XYZ file of C-alpha atoms in Angstrom:
588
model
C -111.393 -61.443 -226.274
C -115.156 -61.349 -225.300
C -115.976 -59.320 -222.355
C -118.960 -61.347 -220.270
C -121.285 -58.847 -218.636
C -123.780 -59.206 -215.645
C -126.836 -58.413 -216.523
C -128.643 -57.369 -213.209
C -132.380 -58.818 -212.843
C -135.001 -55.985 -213.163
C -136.976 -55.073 -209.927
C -140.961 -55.344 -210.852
C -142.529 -51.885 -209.475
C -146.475 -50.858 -209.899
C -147.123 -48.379 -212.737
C -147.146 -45.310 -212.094
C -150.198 -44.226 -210.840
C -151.144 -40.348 -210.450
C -154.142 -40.976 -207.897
C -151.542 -43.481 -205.828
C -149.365 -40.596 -206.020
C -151.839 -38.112 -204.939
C -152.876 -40.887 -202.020
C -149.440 -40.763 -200.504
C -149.315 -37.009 -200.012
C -152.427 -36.805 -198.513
C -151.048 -39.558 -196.151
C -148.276 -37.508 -195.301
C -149.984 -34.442 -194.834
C -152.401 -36.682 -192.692
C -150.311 -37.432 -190.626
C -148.172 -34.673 -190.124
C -151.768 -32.332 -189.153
C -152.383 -35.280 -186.989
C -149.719 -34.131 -184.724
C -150.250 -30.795 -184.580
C -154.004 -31.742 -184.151
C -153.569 -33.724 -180.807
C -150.193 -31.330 -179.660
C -153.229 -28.246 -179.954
C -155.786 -30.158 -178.112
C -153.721 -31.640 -175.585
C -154.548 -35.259 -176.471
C -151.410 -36.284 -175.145
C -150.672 -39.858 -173.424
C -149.536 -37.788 -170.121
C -153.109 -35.454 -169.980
C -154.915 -38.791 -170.672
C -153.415 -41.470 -168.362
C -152.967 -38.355 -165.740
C -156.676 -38.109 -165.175
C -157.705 -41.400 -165.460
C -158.275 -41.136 -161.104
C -160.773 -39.070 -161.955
C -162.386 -41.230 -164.268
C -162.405 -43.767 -161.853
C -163.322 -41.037 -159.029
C -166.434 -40.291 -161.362
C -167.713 -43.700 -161.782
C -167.430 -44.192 -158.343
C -169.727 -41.414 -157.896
C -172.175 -42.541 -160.551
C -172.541 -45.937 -159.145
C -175.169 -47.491 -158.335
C -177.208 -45.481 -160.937
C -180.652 -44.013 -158.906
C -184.087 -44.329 -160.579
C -185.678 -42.774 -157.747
C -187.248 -40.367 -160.109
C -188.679 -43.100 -162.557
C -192.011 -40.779 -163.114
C -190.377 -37.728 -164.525
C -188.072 -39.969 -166.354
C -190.872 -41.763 -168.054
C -193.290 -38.716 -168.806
C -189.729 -37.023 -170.346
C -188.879 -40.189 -172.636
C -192.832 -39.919 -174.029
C -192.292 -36.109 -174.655
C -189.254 -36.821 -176.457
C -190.657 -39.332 -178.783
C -193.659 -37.194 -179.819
C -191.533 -34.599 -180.238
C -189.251 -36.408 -182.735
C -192.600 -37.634 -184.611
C -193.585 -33.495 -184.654
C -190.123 -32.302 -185.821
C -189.645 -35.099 -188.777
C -193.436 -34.842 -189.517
C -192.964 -30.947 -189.817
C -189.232 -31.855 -191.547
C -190.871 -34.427 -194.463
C -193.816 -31.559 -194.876
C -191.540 -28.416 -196.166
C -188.815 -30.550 -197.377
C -191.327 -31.869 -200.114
C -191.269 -28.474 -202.215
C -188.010 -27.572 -201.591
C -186.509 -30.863 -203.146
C -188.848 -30.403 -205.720
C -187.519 -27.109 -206.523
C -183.959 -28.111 -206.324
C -184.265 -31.050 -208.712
C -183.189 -29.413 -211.853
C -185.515 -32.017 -214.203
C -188.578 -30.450 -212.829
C -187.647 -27.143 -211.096
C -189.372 -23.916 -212.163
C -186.084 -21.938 -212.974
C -182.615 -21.120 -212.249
C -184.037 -18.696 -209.437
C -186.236 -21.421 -207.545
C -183.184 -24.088 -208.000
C -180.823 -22.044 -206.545
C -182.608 -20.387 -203.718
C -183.881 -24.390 -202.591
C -180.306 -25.447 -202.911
C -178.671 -22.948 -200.195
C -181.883 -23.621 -198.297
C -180.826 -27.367 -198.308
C -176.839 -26.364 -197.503
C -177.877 -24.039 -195.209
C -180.482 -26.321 -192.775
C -177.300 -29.225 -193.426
C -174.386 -26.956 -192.211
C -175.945 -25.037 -189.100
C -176.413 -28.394 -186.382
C -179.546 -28.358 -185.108
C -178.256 -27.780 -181.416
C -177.848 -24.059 -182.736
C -181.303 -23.872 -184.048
C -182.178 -24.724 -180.602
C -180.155 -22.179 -178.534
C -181.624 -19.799 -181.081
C -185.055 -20.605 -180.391
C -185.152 -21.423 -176.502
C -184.070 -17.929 -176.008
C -186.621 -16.962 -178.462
C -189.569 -18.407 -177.458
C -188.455 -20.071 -173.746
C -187.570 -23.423 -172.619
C -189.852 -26.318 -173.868
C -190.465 -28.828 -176.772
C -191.993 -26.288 -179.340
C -187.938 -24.912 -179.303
C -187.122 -28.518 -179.764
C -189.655 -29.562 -182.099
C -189.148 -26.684 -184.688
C -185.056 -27.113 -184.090
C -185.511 -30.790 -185.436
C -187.684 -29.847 -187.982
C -185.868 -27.014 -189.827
C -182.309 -28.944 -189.215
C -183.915 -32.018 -191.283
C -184.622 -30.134 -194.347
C -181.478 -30.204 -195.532
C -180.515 -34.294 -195.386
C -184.294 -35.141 -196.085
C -184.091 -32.125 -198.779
C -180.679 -32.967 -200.811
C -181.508 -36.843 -200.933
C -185.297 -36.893 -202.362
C -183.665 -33.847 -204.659
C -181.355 -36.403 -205.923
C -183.371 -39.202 -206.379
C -186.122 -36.911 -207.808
C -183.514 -36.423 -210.565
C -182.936 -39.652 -211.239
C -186.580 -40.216 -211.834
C -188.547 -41.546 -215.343
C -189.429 -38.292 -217.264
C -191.162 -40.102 -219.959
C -193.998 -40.844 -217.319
C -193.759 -36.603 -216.512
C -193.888 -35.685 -220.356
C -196.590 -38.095 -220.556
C -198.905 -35.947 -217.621
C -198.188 -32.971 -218.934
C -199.104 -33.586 -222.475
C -202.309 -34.569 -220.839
C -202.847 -31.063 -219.428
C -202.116 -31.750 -215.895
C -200.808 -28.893 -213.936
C -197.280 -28.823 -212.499
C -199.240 -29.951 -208.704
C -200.597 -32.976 -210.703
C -197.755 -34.141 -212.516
C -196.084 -33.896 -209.005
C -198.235 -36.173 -207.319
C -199.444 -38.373 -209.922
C -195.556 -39.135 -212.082
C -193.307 -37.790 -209.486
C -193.786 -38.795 -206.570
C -195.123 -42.221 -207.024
C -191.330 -42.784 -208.458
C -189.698 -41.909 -204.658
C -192.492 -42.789 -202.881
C -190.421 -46.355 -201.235
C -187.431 -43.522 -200.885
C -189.202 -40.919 -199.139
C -190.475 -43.621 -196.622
C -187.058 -45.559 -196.213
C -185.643 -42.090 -195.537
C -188.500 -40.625 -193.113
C -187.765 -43.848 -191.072
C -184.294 -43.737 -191.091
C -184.633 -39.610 -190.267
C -186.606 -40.299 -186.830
C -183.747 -42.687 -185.656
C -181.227 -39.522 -186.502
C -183.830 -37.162 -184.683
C -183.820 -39.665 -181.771
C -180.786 -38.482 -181.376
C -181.051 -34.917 -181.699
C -183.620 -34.730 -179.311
C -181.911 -35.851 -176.431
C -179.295 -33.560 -176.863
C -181.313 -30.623 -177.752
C -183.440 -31.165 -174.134
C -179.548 -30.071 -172.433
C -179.988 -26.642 -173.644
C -183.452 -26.369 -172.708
C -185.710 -27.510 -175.564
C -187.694 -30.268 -173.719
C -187.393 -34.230 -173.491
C -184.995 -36.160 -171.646
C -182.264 -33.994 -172.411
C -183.881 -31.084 -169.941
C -184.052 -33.898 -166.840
C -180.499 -34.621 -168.020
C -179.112 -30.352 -167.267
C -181.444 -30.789 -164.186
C -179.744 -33.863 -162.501
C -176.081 -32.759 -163.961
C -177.142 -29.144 -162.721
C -177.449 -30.927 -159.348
C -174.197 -32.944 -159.175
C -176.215 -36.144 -158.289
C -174.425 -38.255 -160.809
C -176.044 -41.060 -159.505
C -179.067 -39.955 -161.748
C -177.003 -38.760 -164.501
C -176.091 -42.319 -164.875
C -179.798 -43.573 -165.087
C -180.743 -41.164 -167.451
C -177.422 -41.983 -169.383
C -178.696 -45.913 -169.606
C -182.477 -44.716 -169.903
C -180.920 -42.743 -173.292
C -178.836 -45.752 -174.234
C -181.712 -48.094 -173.911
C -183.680 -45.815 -175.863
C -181.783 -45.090 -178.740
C -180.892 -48.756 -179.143
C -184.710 -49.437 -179.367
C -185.663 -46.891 -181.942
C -182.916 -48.038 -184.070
C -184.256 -51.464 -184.088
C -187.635 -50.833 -184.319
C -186.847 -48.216 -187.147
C -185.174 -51.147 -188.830
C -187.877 -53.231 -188.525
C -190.191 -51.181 -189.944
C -188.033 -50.264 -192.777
C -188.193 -53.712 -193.838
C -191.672 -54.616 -192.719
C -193.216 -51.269 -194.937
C -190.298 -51.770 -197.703
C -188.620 -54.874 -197.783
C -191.140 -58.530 -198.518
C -190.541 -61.389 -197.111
C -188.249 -64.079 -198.637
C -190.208 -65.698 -201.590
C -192.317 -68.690 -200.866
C -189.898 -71.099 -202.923
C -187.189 -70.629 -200.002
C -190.254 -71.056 -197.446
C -192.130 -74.227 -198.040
C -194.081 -73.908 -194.858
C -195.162 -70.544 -194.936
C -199.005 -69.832 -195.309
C -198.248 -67.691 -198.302
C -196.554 -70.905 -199.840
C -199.009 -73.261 -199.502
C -201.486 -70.817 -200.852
C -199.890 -70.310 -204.227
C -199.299 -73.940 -204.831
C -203.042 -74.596 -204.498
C -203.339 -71.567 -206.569
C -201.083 -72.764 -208.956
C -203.372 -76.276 -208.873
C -206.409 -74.618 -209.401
C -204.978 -72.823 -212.331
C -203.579 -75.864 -213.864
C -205.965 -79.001 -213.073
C -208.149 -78.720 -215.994
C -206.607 -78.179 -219.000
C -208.669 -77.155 -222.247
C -212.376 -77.885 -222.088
C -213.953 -80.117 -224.622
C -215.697 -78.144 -227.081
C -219.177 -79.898 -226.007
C -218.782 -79.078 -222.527
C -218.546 -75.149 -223.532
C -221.653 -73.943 -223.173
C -222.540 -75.832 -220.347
C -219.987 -74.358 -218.619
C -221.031 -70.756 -219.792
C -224.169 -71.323 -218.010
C -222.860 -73.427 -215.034
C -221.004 -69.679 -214.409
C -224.191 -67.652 -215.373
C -226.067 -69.411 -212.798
C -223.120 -69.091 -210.364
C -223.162 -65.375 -211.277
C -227.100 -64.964 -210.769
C -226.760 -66.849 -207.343
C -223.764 -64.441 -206.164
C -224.493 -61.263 -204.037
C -223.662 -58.351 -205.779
C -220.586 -57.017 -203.650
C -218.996 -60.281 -203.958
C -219.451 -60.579 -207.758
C -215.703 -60.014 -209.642
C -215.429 -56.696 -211.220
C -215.882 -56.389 -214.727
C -213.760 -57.434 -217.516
C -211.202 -54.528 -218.782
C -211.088 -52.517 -215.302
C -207.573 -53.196 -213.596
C -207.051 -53.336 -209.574
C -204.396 -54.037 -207.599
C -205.955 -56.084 -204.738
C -205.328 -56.569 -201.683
C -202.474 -58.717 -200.213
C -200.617 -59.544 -196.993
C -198.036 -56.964 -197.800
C -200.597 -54.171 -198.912
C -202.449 -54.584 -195.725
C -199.684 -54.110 -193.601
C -198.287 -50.970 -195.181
C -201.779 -49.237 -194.865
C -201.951 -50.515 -191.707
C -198.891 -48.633 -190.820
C -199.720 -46.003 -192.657
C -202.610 -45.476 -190.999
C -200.670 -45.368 -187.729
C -198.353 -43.392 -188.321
C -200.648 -40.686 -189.492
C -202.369 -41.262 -186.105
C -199.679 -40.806 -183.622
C -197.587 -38.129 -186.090
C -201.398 -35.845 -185.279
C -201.570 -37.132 -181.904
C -197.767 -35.725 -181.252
C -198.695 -32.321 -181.994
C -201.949 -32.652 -179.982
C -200.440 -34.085 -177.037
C -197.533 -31.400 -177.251
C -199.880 -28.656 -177.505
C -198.656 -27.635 -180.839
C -200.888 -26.261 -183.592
C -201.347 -23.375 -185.663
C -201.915 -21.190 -183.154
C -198.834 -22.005 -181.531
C -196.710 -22.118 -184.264
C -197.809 -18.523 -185.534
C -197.198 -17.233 -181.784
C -193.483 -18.706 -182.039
C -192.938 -17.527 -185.578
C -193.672 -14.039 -183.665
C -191.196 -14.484 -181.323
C -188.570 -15.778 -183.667
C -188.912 -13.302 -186.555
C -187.905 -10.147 -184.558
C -185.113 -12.409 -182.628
C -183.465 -13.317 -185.721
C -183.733 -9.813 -187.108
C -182.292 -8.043 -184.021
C -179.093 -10.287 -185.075
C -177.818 -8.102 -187.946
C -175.931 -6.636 -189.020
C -173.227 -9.821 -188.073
C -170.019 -8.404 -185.620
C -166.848 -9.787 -187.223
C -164.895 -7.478 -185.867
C -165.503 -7.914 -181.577
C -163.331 -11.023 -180.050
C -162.580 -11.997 -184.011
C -159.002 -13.044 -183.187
C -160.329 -14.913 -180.057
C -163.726 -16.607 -182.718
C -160.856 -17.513 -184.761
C -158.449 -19.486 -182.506
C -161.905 -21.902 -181.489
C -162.821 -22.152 -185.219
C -159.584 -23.724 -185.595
C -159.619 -25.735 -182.301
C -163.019 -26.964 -183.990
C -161.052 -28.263 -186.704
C -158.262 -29.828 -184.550
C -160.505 -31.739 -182.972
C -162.828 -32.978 -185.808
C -159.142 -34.239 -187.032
C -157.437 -35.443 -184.183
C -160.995 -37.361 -183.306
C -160.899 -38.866 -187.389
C -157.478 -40.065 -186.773
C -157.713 -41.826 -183.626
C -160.994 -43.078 -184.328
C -160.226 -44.956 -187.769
C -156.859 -46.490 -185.907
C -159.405 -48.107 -183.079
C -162.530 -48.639 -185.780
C -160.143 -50.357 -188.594
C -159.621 -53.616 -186.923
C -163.246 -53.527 -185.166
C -163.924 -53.038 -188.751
C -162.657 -56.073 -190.111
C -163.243 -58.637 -187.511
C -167.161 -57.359 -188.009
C -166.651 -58.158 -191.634
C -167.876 -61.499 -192.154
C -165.475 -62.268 -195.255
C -162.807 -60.729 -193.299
C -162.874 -62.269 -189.983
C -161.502 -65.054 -188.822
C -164.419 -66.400 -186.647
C -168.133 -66.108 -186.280
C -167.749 -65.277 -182.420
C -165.446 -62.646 -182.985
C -167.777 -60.606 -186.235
C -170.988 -60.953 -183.479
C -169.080 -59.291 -180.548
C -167.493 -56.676 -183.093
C -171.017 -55.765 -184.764
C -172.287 -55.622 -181.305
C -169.664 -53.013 -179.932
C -170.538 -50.831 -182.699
C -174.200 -51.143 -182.144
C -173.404 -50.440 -177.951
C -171.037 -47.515 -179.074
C -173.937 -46.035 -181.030
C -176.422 -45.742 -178.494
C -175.188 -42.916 -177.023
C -174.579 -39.590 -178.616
C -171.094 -37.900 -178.366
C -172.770 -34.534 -176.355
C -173.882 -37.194 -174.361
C -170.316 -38.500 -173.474
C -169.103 -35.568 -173.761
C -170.946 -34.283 -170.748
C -169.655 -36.880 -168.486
C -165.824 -36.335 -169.989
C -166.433 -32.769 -169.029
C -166.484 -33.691 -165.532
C -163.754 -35.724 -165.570
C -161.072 -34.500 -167.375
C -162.156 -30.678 -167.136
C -163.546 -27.922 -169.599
C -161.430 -28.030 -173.028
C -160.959 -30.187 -176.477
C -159.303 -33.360 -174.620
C -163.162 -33.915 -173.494
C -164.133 -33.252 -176.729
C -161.802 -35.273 -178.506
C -162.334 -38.307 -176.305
C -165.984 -38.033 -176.583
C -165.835 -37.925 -180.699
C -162.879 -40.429 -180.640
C -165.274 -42.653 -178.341
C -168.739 -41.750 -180.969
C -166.339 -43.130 -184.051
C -166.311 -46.774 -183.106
C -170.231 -46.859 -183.873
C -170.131 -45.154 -186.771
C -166.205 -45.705 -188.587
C -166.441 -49.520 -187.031
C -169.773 -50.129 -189.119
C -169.128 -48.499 -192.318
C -165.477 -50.184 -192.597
C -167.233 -53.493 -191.951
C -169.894 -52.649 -194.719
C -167.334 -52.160 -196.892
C -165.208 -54.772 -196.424
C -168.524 -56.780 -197.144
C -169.421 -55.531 -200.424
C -165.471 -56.122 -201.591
C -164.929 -59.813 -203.411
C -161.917 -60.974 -200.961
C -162.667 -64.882 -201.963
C -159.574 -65.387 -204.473
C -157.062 -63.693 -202.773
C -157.966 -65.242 -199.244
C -158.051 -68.814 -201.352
C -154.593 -67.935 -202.732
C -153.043 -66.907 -199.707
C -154.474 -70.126 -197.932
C -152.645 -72.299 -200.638
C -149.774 -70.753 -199.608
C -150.094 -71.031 -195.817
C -150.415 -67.437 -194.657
C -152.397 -66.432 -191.972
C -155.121 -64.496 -191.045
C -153.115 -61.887 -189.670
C -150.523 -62.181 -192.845
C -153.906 -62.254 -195.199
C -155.418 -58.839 -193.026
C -151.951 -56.955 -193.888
C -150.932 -58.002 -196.798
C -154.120 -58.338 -199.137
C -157.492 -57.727 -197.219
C -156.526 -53.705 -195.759
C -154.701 -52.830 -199.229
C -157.818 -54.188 -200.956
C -160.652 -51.755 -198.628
C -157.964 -48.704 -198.782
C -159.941 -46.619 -200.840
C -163.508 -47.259 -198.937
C -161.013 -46.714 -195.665
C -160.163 -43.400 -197.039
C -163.524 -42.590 -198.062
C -164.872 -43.507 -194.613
C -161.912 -41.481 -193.173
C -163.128 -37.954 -194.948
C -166.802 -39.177 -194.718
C -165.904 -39.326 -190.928
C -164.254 -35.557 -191.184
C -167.191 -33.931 -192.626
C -169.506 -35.602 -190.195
C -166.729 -34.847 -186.811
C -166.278 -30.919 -188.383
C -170.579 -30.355 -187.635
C -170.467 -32.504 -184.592
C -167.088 -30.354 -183.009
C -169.260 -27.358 -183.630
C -171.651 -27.734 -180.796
C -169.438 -29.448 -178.239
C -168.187 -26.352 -176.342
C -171.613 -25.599 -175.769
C -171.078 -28.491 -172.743
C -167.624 -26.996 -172.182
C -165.781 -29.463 -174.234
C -164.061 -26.983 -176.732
C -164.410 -25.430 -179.957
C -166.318 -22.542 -181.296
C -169.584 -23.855 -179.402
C -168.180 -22.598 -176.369
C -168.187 -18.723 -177.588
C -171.623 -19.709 -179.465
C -173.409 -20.245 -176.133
C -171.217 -17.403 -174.283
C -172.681 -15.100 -176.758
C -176.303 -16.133 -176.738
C -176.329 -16.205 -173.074
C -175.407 -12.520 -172.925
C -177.538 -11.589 -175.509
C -174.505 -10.411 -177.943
C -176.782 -10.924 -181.033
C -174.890 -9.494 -183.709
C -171.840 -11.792 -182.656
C -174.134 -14.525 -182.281
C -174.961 -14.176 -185.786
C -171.194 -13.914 -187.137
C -170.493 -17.179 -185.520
C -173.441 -18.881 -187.067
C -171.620 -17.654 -190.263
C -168.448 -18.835 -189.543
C -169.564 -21.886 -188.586
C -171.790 -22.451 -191.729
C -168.607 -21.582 -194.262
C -166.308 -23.704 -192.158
C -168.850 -26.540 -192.543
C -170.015 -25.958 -196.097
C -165.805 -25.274 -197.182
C -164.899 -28.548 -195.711
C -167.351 -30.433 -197.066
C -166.808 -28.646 -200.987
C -162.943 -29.797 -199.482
C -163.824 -33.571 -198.740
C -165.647 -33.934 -202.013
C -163.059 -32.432 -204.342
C -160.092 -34.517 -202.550
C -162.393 -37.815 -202.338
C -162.305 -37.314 -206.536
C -158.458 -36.741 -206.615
C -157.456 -39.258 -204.454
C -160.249 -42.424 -205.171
């Protein structure tokens, strides 16, 4: 008697992956921080929708916005730009050698590398906003505290990135200068930097745009610009003019971007080639180029001489600046592209030297305020751990719930922003203008900057300063996530699912967000690092965090705790960016 068994059907499950593995803990842990991060911070629905009459209250109070004072406003907005020219002049001038020094292909020594490398942490970690409390108290209120705040702060991006690319560089061309006896100052400027010259200039670009930003901020604590008629009019409680400076710094940021943009691609970037643009003057000039070259042919042999002196003649007739160069000797000449970068180049060098002269700062100046820094700095040691440390390390950790609780909430809001800006992703033209536009809006205005107005509504604390970095993410998260849904090949799946009569919504969730997840994630602890230096200086307005005890202590002249914070801060900054890194290579 036979015995019939049912053989159940096997249910198909992924490999097992130790990364996918690794990527569901971390999800879990995410998540389960992410409560205690908003339960410590009081980002609760009941604290939010409880004050939102005094958000409304504070509007009221800021409308219509009064640009009675249109004269200060517009002599502050000039100082501010020619101090962000000074500081990222000053920045791209001593972060030359110290890249240099921290590439290891053409460092001097272990010694040199490493001392250029914490430079570079060190200027990255501390935000510049601490540089200028530090030197406003030093030297007094004004743009040389500004000025020098931007510039030492910008060694460390403008540093680590020209180190890296320096690396990354040809070293037959260096072996080939110094076998030709050049000195290490020669090979630099004759093999190296030729190699990252487009990078250096793409990055000093895109460095005054970041500096734009600074600078506005910095002027709240004192250090000149727009930011100083900003305190002045908040000082005042006439919010009426906090909300035209608020859209004069909107309007302004907005524009540098752009025109920062522009230039990128005007100095960096040529034009589409002629062969796409049949009516360009560039096109039409080639083909009769191209004509020229190719109407005659070979010449008879008879005709040769003839033609030898046809072109002495032409020669001897010829003034001698206008005769060609001779044969063997190599030049570049001069083009429509060439022009225009010199052109710039020229101009830039122009207003970067009329900054300083229109600031009032030279050498003189600068020696006078390394005077007053030097024994500032000095009087801060040794660091006090000890005083208020329990109290140091309750904000140091309220920093850190807020840099998370702001990550969270700001990837929920950015990730469909995200993908209806992606233009592979979304599922109509409108709809990827008005979400690239919202990020572009959200990014004219600087978290301090929102967090200053937060402050007034919702009261001293990290709700303000949660909101205002929550706020701050859709510009940044919303572009990056569209970015990278861009450079993802979605066109086979979305063609698939189409056969099958999903829709856009069922595509989104089902194939286009597990596609992204790992650029997601990556955005999502590129977003940490970034909200962990920004939650730093936000107590400094009175929205929470370590800031708050930062300012507190420089205001009463507690320099030794002063100094302890700035080390707390920097370890906290520097550990959880050593953290981001070493969990972005378990996890991706």
């Amino acid at each position: 008697m036979s015995v019939m068994e049912t053989v159940r059907p096997r249910v198909l499950r992924p490999p097992k992956d130790k990364k996918r593995r690794r990527l569901q803990l971390v999800g879990l842990a995410v998540i389960a921080l992410f409560g205690v991060a908003l339960w410590q911070t009081g980002f609760t629905p009941w604290n939010v929708w409880g004050r939102m009459d005094s958000v409304v209250n504070l509007i009221d109070r800021m409308m219509p916005p009064s640009f009675v004072d249109w004269q200060r406003y517009v002599v502050a907005v000039i100082e501010t730009l020619w101090m962000v020219l000074a500081g990222t002049a000053i920045a791209l001038v001593l972060a030359v050698p110290v890249s240099a020094l921290a590439a290891r292909n053409i460092t001097t020594g272990p010694v040199a590398y490493n001392i250029c490398r914490f430079i570079i942490t060190l200027t990255r970690a501390v935000p510049s906003l601490v540089f200028a409390l530090i030197f406003v108290r030093a030297i007094g209120v004004g743009p040389t505290a500004g000025v020098l705040a931007m510039g030492i702060s910008s060694i460390g991006m403008i540093g680590k990135f020209f180190a890296d690319r320096i690396e990354e560089i040809d070293m037959g061309i260096v072996e080939a200068s110094r076998a030709s006896g050049a000195t290490r100052i020669q090979t630099f400027f004759s093999a190296v930097l030729p190699q990252v010259m487009t990078n250096w200039i793409s990055l000093s670009l895109y460095r005054i745009d970041i500096n734009l930003r600074s600078a506005v901020i910095l002027g709240f604590v004192g250090a000149g610009g727009i930011g100083l008629e900003l305190q002045r009019v908040q000082g005042q409680m006439v919010y009426t003019r906090v909300m035209a400076i608020a859209i004069i710094i909107f309007v302004l940021v907005l524009l540098t971007e752009r025109l920062s943009a522009m230039a990128r691609a005007a100095v960096l970037g040529r034009e589409a080639p002629a062969k796409e643009n049949p009516f360009s003057l560039r096109a039409m000039y080639r083909g009769l180029t191209a004509r020229r070259a190719g109407r005659g042919g070979a010449a008879p042999l008879g005709a040769a001489q003839a033609g030898a002196r046809d072109a002495d003649l032409q020669r001897a007739r010829t003034p001698a600046w206008r005769r060609p160069k001779a044969e063997g000797r190599i030049s570049v000449g001069w083009d429509v592209f060439r022009l225009r970068r010199w052109i710039m180049g020229v101009s830039a060098v122009v207003l970067t030297v009329g900054s300083f002269v229109l600031l009032g700062f030279g050498p003189v100046q600068l020696i006078a305020a390394i005077q007053d820094i030097v024994p500032y700095v000095v009087s801060m040691f040794p660091p006090d751990f000890v005083t208020n440390f329990t109290r140091h390390l309750d904000l140091m950790l309220e920093t850190i719930w807020m840099a998370l609780a702001a990550t969270v909430l700001g990837l929920i809001i950015s990730l469909p922003i995200g993908i209806l800006g992606a233009k592979n992703a979304t599922f109509h033209p409108i709809a990827e203008k008005l979400a690239r536009f919202s990020t572009v809006v959200v990014r004219g205005m600087p978290e301090l900057i929102i967090a200053v107005l937060l402050v007034v509504a919702f009261g001293m604390g990290p709700l303000a300063g949660v909101l205002a970095l929550t706020i701050g993410s859709i510009g940044l998260a919303g572009k990056l996530i569209a970015d990278t849904i861009e450079d993802t090949d979605l066109s086979k799946q979305n063609e698939a699912m189409r056969a099958v009569g999903s829709s856009w919504l069922q595509r989104t969730v089902t194939s286009t967000i597990p596609t992204v997840m790992p650029g997601i994630v990556g955005v999502g602890l590129y977003m940490f690092d970034v909200f962990v230096r920004a939650a730093t200086v936000m107590g400094i307005v009175g929205a929470g965090g370590i800031g708050l005890a930062l300012d507190a202590s420089i205001r009463g002249r507690q320099m030794d705790q002063t100094l302890a914070l700035i080390i707390m801060i920097f370890i906290t900054v520097y550990a959880t960016e050593r953290f981001s890194g070493w969990l972005r290579r378990q996890i991706l």
